[in-house]
N, CA and C of each residue as an Amber inpcrd file, in Angstrom:
protein
   582
 -60.2210000 -96.0930000  24.7780000 -59.0920000 -96.1230000  23.7860000
 -58.2420000 -96.7990000  24.5830000 -57.2110000 -98.0850000  24.3340000
 -56.0280000 -98.6680000  25.1910000 -54.9360000 -98.3320000  25.3030000
 -54.0910000 -97.0610000  26.0480000 -53.2140000 -96.5810000  26.3960000
 -52.1410000 -97.5900000  25.9240000 -52.4450000 -98.8970000  26.1730000
 -51.0970000 -99.7290000  26.4580000 -51.3800000-100.2410000  24.5690000
 -52.1000000 -99.6260000  23.7530000 -51.6810000-100.8210000  22.3710000
 -50.6200000 -99.3310000  21.7320000 -50.1160000 -99.8240000  20.8490000
 -48.6820000 -99.6470000  20.1410000 -49.1350000 -98.3270000  20.0030000
 -49.6380000 -98.2530000  18.9840000 -50.7880000 -96.9730000  18.3950000
 -51.4690000 -95.5850000  18.9170000 -51.1530000 -96.2190000  20.3000000
 -51.8210000 -95.0000000  21.0790000 -51.2180000 -93.6740000  21.1410000
 -51.8540000 -92.5250000  21.0370000 -50.9190000 -91.3720000  20.9220000
 -51.1520000 -90.6650000  21.7290000 -50.0730000 -90.6150000  22.8060000
 -50.0960000 -90.0450000  23.8130000 -50.4500000 -88.2870000  23.8640000
 -49.8150000 -87.8700000  22.9300000 -49.7250000 -86.1970000  22.5960000
 -51.1430000 -86.0270000  22.1390000 -52.1480000 -86.7240000  21.9270000
 -52.9370000 -86.4940000  20.9720000 -54.3680000 -86.3760000  22.8380000
 -54.1290000 -86.7010000  23.4170000 -54.3750000 -87.5070000  24.8140000
 -54.5260000 -86.5290000  25.4070000 -52.9050000 -85.5870000  25.6850000
 -52.6980000 -84.4380000  26.4030000 -53.4660000 -83.3350000  25.6280000
 -53.4310000 -82.6620000  24.4600000 -54.2580000 -81.7170000  23.3490000
 -55.8290000 -81.9990000  24.2990000 -55.9310000 -82.7330000  23.7010000
 -58.0770000 -83.4920000  24.4580000 -57.8490000 -82.7300000  25.7850000
 -57.2640000 -83.3550000  26.1790000 -57.1320000 -83.1230000  27.8770000
 -57.0430000 -81.4620000  28.3540000 -55.9720000 -80.7990000  27.5980000
 -55.7170000 -79.6330000  27.7720000 -56.8990000 -78.3370000  27.6250000
 -57.3140000 -79.2100000  26.5450000 -58.9620000 -78.3740000  26.1270000
 -59.8150000 -78.9570000  26.8920000 -60.4270000 -79.7330000  27.6950000
 -61.7160000 -79.9030000  28.0200000 -60.8010000 -79.2450000  29.5360000
 -59.8190000 -79.0070000  30.2520000 -59.8250000 -78.7850000  31.8830000
 -59.0610000 -77.7730000  31.4450000 -58.8050000 -76.6630000  30.9210000
 -58.5850000 -75.0830000  30.5150000 -59.6290000 -75.0160000  30.7060000
 -61.4000000 -75.3270000  30.2690000 -62.4100000 -74.5490000  29.8510000
 -62.6690000 -75.2420000  31.0120000 -62.9580000 -76.5810000  31.8240000
 -63.5560000 -76.4770000  33.2190000 -62.8940000 -75.8570000  34.2510000
 -61.5790000 -75.6690000  34.2510000 -61.2090000 -74.4400000  35.3830000
 -61.1300000 -73.2440000  35.3010000 -61.8120000 -73.0450000  34.4660000
 -62.0440000 -71.5650000  33.7800000 -60.9030000 -71.0040000  33.5400000
 -59.7150000 -71.6090000  33.0740000 -58.3520000 -70.9480000  32.6100000
 -58.5060000 -69.7590000  31.3350000 -59.1450000 -70.6000000  30.8550000
 -59.6800000 -69.7860000  29.3200000 -60.7410000 -70.4990000  28.9300000
 -61.2450000 -69.8760000  27.5940000 -63.0650000 -70.0230000  27.5070000
 -62.7550000 -71.0910000  26.4720000 -61.7080000 -70.9000000  25.4570000
 -61.4530000 -72.5460000  24.3640000 -60.2570000 -72.1270000  24.0500000
 -59.4100000 -73.5750000  23.8120000 -58.4270000 -73.7350000  23.1870000
 -58.1580000 -74.1670000  21.9460000 -58.3270000 -73.8850000  20.7080000
 -58.6310000 -74.6650000  20.0040000 -57.0300000 -75.9050000  19.7700000
 -57.8660000 -76.8360000  18.6910000 -56.9890000 -77.6870000  18.4240000
 -55.5040000 -77.6020000  18.6450000 -55.8660000 -76.9860000  17.4370000
 -54.2690000 -76.6540000  16.9510000 -53.2770000 -76.0160000  17.5290000
 -54.2960000 -75.4100000  18.4820000 -53.2350000 -75.0440000  19.5220000
 -52.6490000 -75.4560000  20.1870000 -53.8480000 -76.1190000  21.0840000
 -53.5700000 -76.8660000  22.0660000 -52.3500000 -78.4770000  21.4140000
 -52.2710000 -78.4030000  20.2180000 -51.0090000 -79.7790000  20.2520000
 -49.9730000 -78.6630000  19.1710000 -50.3080000 -77.3480000  19.5880000
 -48.6840000 -76.4100000  19.9610000 -48.5830000 -76.2240000  21.1690000
 -49.1950000 -76.4510000  22.1360000 -48.8630000 -76.4590000  23.0360000
 -47.9770000 -77.7760000  24.0720000 -49.0350000 -78.7350000  23.2850000
 -48.5380000 -79.8330000  23.3330000 -46.8580000 -80.3730000  23.3640000
 -46.7900000 -80.1680000  22.0850000 -45.2450000 -80.0440000  21.4170000
 -44.1650000 -79.0330000  22.0300000 -44.9250000 -77.6480000  22.7510000
 -43.8690000 -76.9000000  23.1010000 -43.4630000 -77.5010000  24.3380000
 -44.0000000 -78.0940000  24.8690000 -44.0020000 -78.3200000  26.6030000
 -42.9050000 -79.4420000  26.5700000 -43.1710000 -80.3400000  24.8910000
 -42.0460000 -81.3420000  24.8460000 -40.5090000 -80.8180000  24.4300000
 -40.8910000 -79.3680000  24.2800000 -38.9970000 -78.9210000  24.0070000
 -38.9250000 -78.3500000  22.1690000 -40.9620000 -78.3890000  21.4660000
 -40.3070000 -78.6510000  20.3830000 -41.4370000 -76.7490000  19.8580000
 -40.8370000 -76.4050000  18.7280000 -41.5640000 -75.0210000  18.1860000
 -42.6540000 -75.5920000  17.4800000 -43.0810000 -76.8970000  16.8410000
 -44.4780000 -77.3260000  16.6000000 -44.8370000 -78.7750000  17.1040000
 -45.9490000 -78.9140000  16.3650000 -46.3420000 -80.3350000  16.3530000
 -45.2580000 -81.1410000  15.1050000 -45.4590000 -80.4600000  14.0910000
 -44.9670000 -81.1920000  12.9210000 -43.5860000 -81.5910000  13.0920000
 -42.4780000 -80.2950000  13.5870000 -41.3350000 -80.4130000  14.5350000
 -41.1830000 -81.3510000  15.2270000 -42.0170000 -81.5030000  15.8290000
 -41.8690000 -82.8780000  16.7850000 -42.1600000 -84.3040000  16.2300000
 -42.9080000 -84.5950000  14.8090000 -43.8640000 -85.2190000  14.8810000
 -42.5030000 -85.5100000  13.5300000 -41.6230000 -85.2150000  12.9840000
 -40.3050000 -85.4100000  11.8870000 -39.0620000 -85.4150000  13.0260000
 -38.8150000 -85.6270000  13.9060000 -38.2900000 -85.7630000  14.5160000
 -38.0730000 -87.0910000  14.8270000 -36.6310000 -87.7420000  14.0590000
 -36.3820000 -89.1490000  14.4440000 -36.1370000 -89.7000000  15.6800000
 -35.8510000 -89.0150000  16.3310000 -35.5730000 -89.1420000  17.6630000
 -36.2250000 -89.3160000  18.9980000 -37.2700000 -89.2240000  18.8660000
 -38.7270000 -88.6410000  19.6630000 -39.3310000 -87.5140000  19.5750000
 -39.7650000 -87.4070000  20.4690000 -39.9950000 -87.8060000  21.3670000
 -41.2160000 -89.1580000  21.3100000 -41.5930000 -89.3960000  20.2630000
 -42.1910000 -91.1350000  20.2790000 -43.5110000 -91.0830000  20.8440000
 -44.4710000 -89.9450000  20.6420000 -45.3740000 -89.5470000  20.6880000
 -46.2790000 -91.2870000  21.7790000 -46.2060000 -92.3100000  21.5760000
 -46.5280000 -93.5950000  21.4720000 -46.3740000 -94.3120000  22.9060000
 -45.2760000 -92.9010000  23.5560000 -44.2750000 -93.6550000  24.6880000
 -45.1630000 -93.3140000  26.4280000 -45.0070000 -94.8330000  27.4280000
 -46.4210000 -93.6440000  27.9050000 -45.8600000 -92.9350000  29.1400000
 -44.6870000 -92.5270000  29.2130000 -43.6110000 -91.6980000  30.1620000
 -43.0290000 -90.6310000  29.4530000 -44.0490000 -89.6720000  28.4650000
 -43.9370000 -88.4200000  28.0550000 -43.9990000 -87.6340000  29.1800000
 -45.0430000 -87.7090000  29.7550000 -44.9630000 -86.5230000  31.3930000
 -43.5770000 -86.5840000  31.9200000 -43.0940000 -86.8140000  31.7740000
 -41.7000000 -86.9090000  32.8240000 -40.6700000 -85.6070000  32.1330000
 -40.6590000 -86.0750000  30.6830000 -39.9890000 -84.6200000  29.8150000
 -40.8290000 -83.9420000  29.4140000 -41.8950000 -83.3450000  29.9230000
 -43.0170000 -81.9780000  29.3310000 -43.0460000 -80.7930000  30.6180000
 -41.9390000 -80.0840000  30.3410000 -40.9910000 -79.2470000  31.2240000
 -40.8070000 -77.9680000  30.4540000 -41.1020000 -77.7090000  29.4760000
 -40.5650000 -77.0180000  28.8630000 -41.6070000 -75.2270000  29.2170000
 -41.4410000 -74.9230000  30.2310000 -42.3440000 -73.5180000  30.5610000
 -41.6750000 -72.5900000  29.4590000 -41.0290000 -72.1060000  29.3650000
 -40.4590000 -70.8350000  28.5660000 -40.7380000 -71.1900000  26.8200000
 -41.0450000 -72.5140000  26.7280000 -41.0380000 -72.4500000  25.5700000
 -42.9880000 -72.1840000  24.9800000 -43.7090000 -72.9080000  26.1380000
 -44.8660000 -73.4010000  26.1120000 -45.4160000 -71.2750000  26.1430000
 -44.8480000 -70.5830000  27.0110000 -44.3790000 -69.1000000  27.0390000
 -44.3210000 -68.6590000  25.8990000 -43.5510000 -68.9400000  25.1040000
 -43.0040000 -68.2700000  23.4100000 -43.9930000 -69.4390000  22.6860000
 -44.3420000 -69.8570000  22.4060000 -45.1040000 -70.7600000  21.6430000
 -46.8820000 -69.6400000  21.2010000 -47.0750000 -69.1970000  23.2780000
 -48.2470000 -68.4530000  23.0970000 -48.2360000 -66.8810000  22.7990000
 -47.3630000 -66.5110000  22.4280000 -46.9200000 -65.6540000  22.2790000
 -47.0660000 -65.5400000  20.7330000 -46.5170000 -66.5340000  20.1450000
 -46.8860000 -66.5170000  18.3480000 -47.8340000 -67.2180000  17.9130000
 -48.9360000 -67.2790000  18.6610000 -50.4690000 -67.7350000  18.5450000
 -51.4020000 -66.3870000  18.3210000 -51.9370000 -66.3870000  17.0090000
 -53.0580000 -65.5640000  16.4050000 -54.2980000 -65.7780000  17.2720000
 -55.3400000 -65.1620000  17.9810000 -56.2310000 -65.2040000  18.3760000
 -56.4110000 -66.7010000  19.3260000 -55.3300000 -66.6730000  20.3340000
 -55.4350000 -67.3040000  21.6490000 -56.5370000 -67.3110000  22.6770000
 -57.3070000 -67.9670000  22.6690000 -57.3240000 -67.3930000  24.4740000
 -56.6560000 -67.6070000  25.7260000 -55.3140000 -67.7320000  25.5480000
 -54.5120000 -68.5650000  26.6690000 -53.5700000 -67.2720000  26.9610000
 -53.3680000 -66.2790000  27.6490000 -52.5690000 -65.9010000  27.8760000
 -50.3060000 -66.4580000  28.5200000 -49.5280000 -65.7520000  28.0040000
 -48.2380000 -66.0180000  28.7420000 -47.7290000 -66.5080000  29.7620000
 -48.4050000 -66.1030000  30.8100000 -48.4050000 -66.0930000  32.4680000
 -49.3350000 -67.2040000  32.3750000 -50.1930000 -67.9850000  31.7740000
 -50.7590000 -69.0230000  32.0260000 -49.6570000 -70.1630000  31.7610000
 -48.5650000 -70.0060000  30.8010000 -47.6010000 -71.7750000  30.7760000
 -47.2390000 -71.9290000  31.9220000 -47.0890000 -71.6250000  33.1230000
 -46.7100000 -73.0370000  34.4310000 -47.9280000 -73.9200000  34.3980000
 -49.0710000 -73.0450000  34.5330000 -50.3290000 -74.2630000  35.2170000
 -51.0300000 -74.7170000  33.7080000 -50.2530000 -74.4320000  32.2110000
 -50.5210000 -75.3390000  31.3080000 -49.7770000 -76.3850000  30.8800000
 -48.7470000 -76.2840000  32.0150000 -47.1500000 -77.1010000  31.3360000
 -47.8730000 -78.2110000  32.6530000 -48.3250000 -77.5640000  33.4000000
 -49.1720000 -78.8250000  34.6810000 -50.3540000 -79.8480000  34.1490000
 -51.2700000 -78.9030000  33.2870000 -52.1350000 -79.8230000  32.6150000
 -51.9790000 -80.6410000  31.8550000 -50.3040000 -80.6600000  30.6290000
 -50.1150000 -81.4360000  30.0040000 -49.6550000 -82.6470000  30.5060000
 -48.9700000 -82.0660000  31.6300000 -48.3530000 -83.0430000  32.5940000
 -48.9730000 -84.2950000  32.6730000 -50.3270000 -83.7150000  33.4380000
 -50.9660000 -84.4790000  34.3630000 -52.0150000 -85.6650000  32.2040000
 -52.0950000 -84.9050000  31.3470000 -52.7100000 -85.0750000  30.5640000
 -52.1050000 -86.3670000  29.9800000 -50.3560000 -86.0280000  29.4320000
 -50.0730000 -87.0710000  29.1640000 -49.5150000 -88.4660000  29.7980000
 -49.9780000 -88.3710000  31.1450000 -50.0210000 -89.4160000  32.2820000
 -51.0960000 -90.4160000  31.8230000 -50.4370000 -91.6280000  31.8860000
 -51.4510000 -92.7920000  31.7160000 -52.7020000 -92.9390000  32.1990000
 -53.6770000 -92.6210000  32.1740000 -55.3950000 -92.8430000  33.1720000
 -54.7760000 -94.1980000  34.2650000 -55.6990000 -93.3950000  35.3270000
 -55.4610000 -94.6800000  36.2140000 -56.8650000 -95.7830000  35.6950000
 -56.0890000 -97.2700000  35.4750000 -57.1570000 -97.9880000  35.0680000
 -58.8300000 -98.4060000  36.0760000 -58.3170000 -97.1650000  37.0660000
 -59.7620000 -97.8410000  38.5450000 -60.5600000 -96.4210000  37.7790000
 -60.0200000 -95.5630000  37.9280000 -61.3710000 -94.9110000  37.5890000
 -61.0250000 -93.2960000  36.4800000 -59.9510000 -93.6680000  35.7660000
 -59.4820000 -92.5840000  34.6370000 -58.8130000 -91.2700000  34.8250000
 -58.4940000 -91.0030000  35.8690000 -58.2340000 -89.7370000  36.4580000
 -56.9690000 -89.8470000  35.2950000 -56.4900000 -88.3810000  35.3540000
 -54.8520000 -88.5040000  34.4820000 -54.0650000 -87.3680000  35.7160000
 -53.2230000 -87.9160000  36.2310000 -52.4890000 -87.1740000  36.8010000
 -51.1730000 -87.0670000  36.7850000 -50.1360000 -86.6760000  37.1220000
 -48.8310000 -86.3850000  36.9330000 -48.2970000 -87.6030000  37.8980000
 -49.1140000 -87.7270000  38.9990000 -48.9890000 -88.6790000  40.3420000
 -48.9170000 -90.0850000  40.0480000 -49.8380000 -90.4030000  38.9360000
 -50.0300000 -91.6050000  38.6580000 -49.0710000 -92.4770000  39.0820000
 -49.0620000 -94.0100000  39.1650000 -47.6640000 -95.0330000  39.0340000
 -48.2240000 -96.0060000  38.2900000 -47.5380000 -96.7690000  37.4700000
 -47.4010000 -97.7820000  36.5910000 -47.6440000 -98.7560000  37.8420000
 -48.1570000 -99.7860000  37.2620000 -48.1230000-100.9620000  38.6740000
 -47.2880000-102.2530000  37.9790000 -47.0450000-102.5510000  39.4250000
 -45.7500000-103.5320000  38.6410000 -44.1520000-102.4960000  38.9030000
 -43.2510000-103.2230000  39.3950000 -41.9280000-102.4670000  39.1430000
 -41.5790000-102.4450000  37.2540000 -41.5400000-101.3440000  36.8780000
 -41.3540000-101.9620000  35.1720000 -40.3230000-100.8420000  35.1240000
 -39.7540000-100.8190000  33.8280000 -37.9780000-100.0710000  33.7320000
 -39.2450000 -98.8790000  33.1800000 -38.1720000 -97.6900000  32.7460000
 -38.3080000 -96.6130000  32.6250000 -38.8000000 -96.9250000  30.5350000
 -39.6710000 -96.8700000  30.1860000 -39.9550000 -96.8890000  28.7490000
 -40.8460000 -98.1160000  28.6930000 -41.2980000 -98.6920000  29.8010000
 -42.0140000-100.0900000  29.6220000 -43.8950000 -99.8270000  29.5570000
 -44.6120000-100.3470000  29.0720000 -45.5830000-100.3400000  29.0690000
 -46.3300000-101.0480000  30.5650000 -47.3830000-100.1000000  31.3040000
 -47.8540000-101.0300000  31.7870000 -49.3110000 -99.9280000  32.3710000
 -50.4190000-100.8060000  33.1740000 -51.5650000-100.2930000  33.4410000
 -50.9320000 -99.0810000  34.8680000 -51.8080000 -98.1460000  34.8850000
 -51.4680000 -97.0180000  35.5030000 -52.7700000 -96.5810000  36.5260000
 -51.9220000 -96.3910000  38.1060000 -53.4100000 -96.5470000  38.8340000
 -52.5780000 -94.8390000  40.1200000 -53.8280000 -93.9780000  40.4250000
 -53.8370000 -93.0740000  40.5140000 -53.3540000 -93.2850000  42.1270000
 -53.4420000 -92.1670000  43.1370000 -53.2000000 -92.3050000  44.7110000
 -54.3680000 -92.8040000  45.5800000 -55.5580000 -92.1490000  45.0470000
 -56.1750000 -91.8300000  45.6190000 -57.1500000 -93.8310000  45.2550000
 -57.3120000 -94.5060000  44.2040000 -57.2180000 -96.0640000  44.0260000
 -56.3320000 -96.4960000  44.3470000 -55.3210000 -96.7820000  44.7180000
 -53.7740000 -97.4870000  45.3600000 -54.0810000 -97.7140000  46.4650000
 -55.0070000 -96.7260000  47.2770000 -55.2480000 -97.1070000  48.6360000
 -56.0830000 -98.0090000  49.0150000 -56.8410000 -98.1580000  47.9780000
 -57.7310000 -99.9940000  48.2550000 -56.6070000-101.0250000  48.7020000
 -56.3280000-101.3130000  49.6250000 -55.9330000-102.6440000  50.1290000
 -56.5980000-103.9040000  49.7840000 -57.0990000-103.5370000  49.3490000
 -57.8380000-104.8810000  49.2390000 -57.5620000-105.5510000  47.5110000
 -57.0050000-104.4100000  47.0840000 -56.9490000-104.1800000  45.0610000
 -55.6330000-104.0690000  45.1220000 -54.4170000-103.0940000  45.8430000
 -52.9230000-102.7480000  45.7350000 -52.6590000-102.4370000  47.1370000
 -51.0760000-102.8640000  46.7760000 -50.3320000-102.7620000  47.8370000
 -48.9340000-102.4970000  47.7470000 -48.0710000-102.2330000  48.6550000
 -46.5110000-102.0800000  48.6720000 -45.0870000-103.1800000  48.9170000
 -44.5580000-103.1880000  47.8590000 -43.7480000-104.2970000  48.8660000
 -42.4450000-103.7450000  49.5180000 -42.3380000-104.6170000  51.2990000
 -41.8410000-104.5410000  51.9080000 -40.0700000-103.4510000  51.7640000
 -40.0790000-104.2640000  50.7110000 -38.3090000-103.9510000  50.0520000
 -38.2590000-102.5640000  48.8700000 -39.5110000-102.7540000  47.7730000
 -39.1500000-101.8200000  47.3340000 -40.0370000-100.3830000  47.2890000
 -40.6580000-100.1620000  48.2020000 -41.0460000 -98.8330000  48.9670000
 -42.0480000 -98.3390000  47.9460000 -42.8760000 -97.2540000  48.8540000
 -43.9520000 -96.9760000  48.3840000 -44.0280000 -96.1040000  47.2080000
 -43.2870000 -96.1550000  46.5290000 -42.8550000 -95.4820000  45.1780000
 -43.0430000 -96.4810000  44.2710000 -43.6230000 -97.8140000  44.1840000
 -44.2550000 -99.3480000  43.6770000 -45.7200000 -99.5270000  44.0120000
 -45.9910000 -99.5250000  42.9750000 -47.4170000-100.1970000  43.6830000
 -48.0000000-101.4760000  42.4600000 -48.1970000-102.5340000  43.3890000
 -48.9130000-104.0380000  42.7810000 -50.0550000-104.0840000  43.4540000
 -50.2970000-105.0080000  42.4020000 -52.1920000-105.7790000  42.7170000
 -51.3570000-106.5680000  44.1110000 -52.8890000-106.5040000  44.5680000
 -52.4250000-107.9080000  45.6550000 -52.0680000-109.1950000  45.2010000
 -51.8580000-109.5390000  43.7110000 -51.6560000-110.5240000  43.4800000
 -50.5000000-111.2280000  43.0620000 -49.2170000-109.8120000  43.0310000
 -48.3180000-109.3760000  42.3700000 -47.7050000-109.9050000  43.5900000
 -48.7150000-109.7860000  45.4210000 -47.2890000-109.6410000  46.5140000
 -47.4450000-111.0060000  46.9680000 -46.6950000-111.9570000  47.7670000
 -47.1360000-112.8700000  48.7000000 -47.3550000-112.4780000  50.3210000
 -47.8540000-113.1330000  50.5600000 -48.3560000-113.5650000  51.5320000
 -47.3900000-112.7220000  53.0950000 -45.9020000-112.2660000  52.7790000
 -44.4830000-111.6760000  53.3290000 -45.1170000-110.1340000  53.1010000
 -46.2730000-110.3320000  51.4150000 -45.7500000-107.7430000  51.4750000
 -44.7130000-108.2140000  50.4800000 -44.2930000-109.5490000  49.5170000
 -43.4550000-109.0080000  48.4940000 -43.6390000-109.2470000  47.1950000
 -42.6450000-108.3330000  46.5940000 -43.4360000-108.7610000  45.0670000
 -42.4110000-109.6130000  45.0020000 -42.7030000-110.5510000  43.6470000
 -41.7730000-111.6810000  43.4570000 -39.9320000-111.5430000  43.0730000
 -39.4660000-110.0040000  42.8000000 -38.1790000-109.9960000  42.6680000
 -37.8060000-110.0500000  44.5820000 -38.4000000-109.9170000  45.2310000
 -38.1580000-110.1030000  46.7100000 -38.4640000-111.5150000  47.2150000
 -39.1760000-111.9750000  46.7440000 -39.5950000-113.0680000  47.4640000
 -38.5580000-113.8530000  47.9370000 -38.7710000-114.1200000  49.6340000
 -37.6310000-115.1170000  49.8460000 -36.5470000-114.4960000  51.0430000
 -36.8120000-112.4320000  50.7410000 -35.9990000-111.5610000  51.3120000
 -35.7710000-111.9050000  52.6780000 -36.5980000-112.2120000  53.6440000
 -36.6810000-112.2940000  54.6930000 -36.5760000-113.6670000  55.2810000
 -36.3440000-114.5360000  54.5810000 -36.3610000-115.6360000  55.2110000
 -34.6600000-116.4580000  55.8880000 -34.9640000-117.4010000  56.6410000
 -33.9280000-117.5820000  57.1170000 -33.9540000-119.0170000  56.9860000
 -32.2650000-118.8320000  56.3580000 -31.3880000-120.6280000  56.6230000
 -31.3240000-121.0950000  57.6930000 -31.6440000-122.4910000  57.8580000
 -31.5210000-123.2930000  59.3140000 -30.2770000-122.5300000  60.2580000
 -28.8860000-122.6800000  59.4670000 -28.3150000-122.0160000  60.3150000
 -28.2690000-120.6230000  61.1300000 -28.8950000-119.3140000  60.3190000
 -29.3250000-118.2750000  60.8060000 -30.4310000-118.3760000  61.5720000
 -31.8800000-119.0320000  61.8350000 -32.8580000-119.5540000  62.3170000
 -32.3650000-119.8560000  63.9830000 -31.3460000-120.8450000  63.7870000
 -30.9790000-121.2160000  64.8910000 -30.4790000-119.9350000  65.9550000
 -29.1740000-119.0090000  64.8650000 -28.7400000-117.9900000  65.8920000
 -29.8290000-117.3260000  66.1310000 -30.4510000-116.9240000  65.5500000
 -32.0530000-116.0790000  66.1270000 -32.5460000-116.9020000  67.2210000
 -32.9490000-117.5750000  67.3000000 -33.2890000-118.3510000  68.5110000
 -32.3250000-118.8630000  69.3690000 -31.7360000-119.0950000  69.2970000
 -30.4150000-118.5390000  70.5870000 -30.5170000-116.8870000  70.8620000
 -30.3410000-116.2520000  70.1200000 -30.3000000-114.7390000  70.7000000
 -31.6800000-114.2160000  71.5610000 -33.1080000-114.5440000  71.0260000
 -33.9300000-115.0930000  71.6570000 -34.1020000-114.9780000  72.6030000
 -33.1640000-116.5980000  73.1700000 -33.6120000-117.4040000  73.8850000
 -31.8220000-116.1630000  75.4850000 -31.1910000-115.5800000  74.9550000
 -30.4390000-115.0910000  75.4020000 -30.7270000-114.0780000  76.1190000
 -31.6210000-112.9840000  75.2000000 -32.9710000-111.9810000  75.6780000
 -33.4230000-112.3500000  76.7400000 -34.4520000-113.3550000  76.8010000
 -35.0060000-114.2560000  77.6530000 -34.9160000-114.0560000  78.9580000
 -33.4580000-114.4640000  79.4710000 -32.9180000-115.4070000  79.9120000
 -32.5960000-114.1250000  81.0850000 -32.1300000-112.6870000  80.1630000
 -31.3610000-111.2860000  80.9400000 -32.4130000-110.3270000  80.7550000
């Protein structure tokens, strides 16, 4: 599925991810689909999936940035206590919150990993859609790099950076005008003499 598709439901992705990872990691043997959706809604601050979907102010299930708001561990704990026949226990709430945050994060466009530390590619504003990349894949300097001005928290494709390692926003940032260049050369000459 294309996570840049405006109809992509990140909450469903997170519920499916929670079911898979909690079983693979041995957290619990089986979380049913309805319980998983209930836990995702709780992580986003709702008492039920229906309440989340009925809220006209969001969380906008199609947002790539939901992972940043899924921090309601106490709501998860309360949701677990309301569940009948659940395979998960209230003390699992912090781990479930982490798994949900990973599951709400767009997958790495290279390896498909979901991790809250994945970053969007390029300088994008909160709420914008983008391809995302994980930390492991972003270290491939033949594919990705960082702008010297933006810092390490923004990842670019190498095509988005100029030969000096600057993004389009900072292109020419360190270029000197003729007067500055003359001053710089004079300073170097001064240092060489003294």
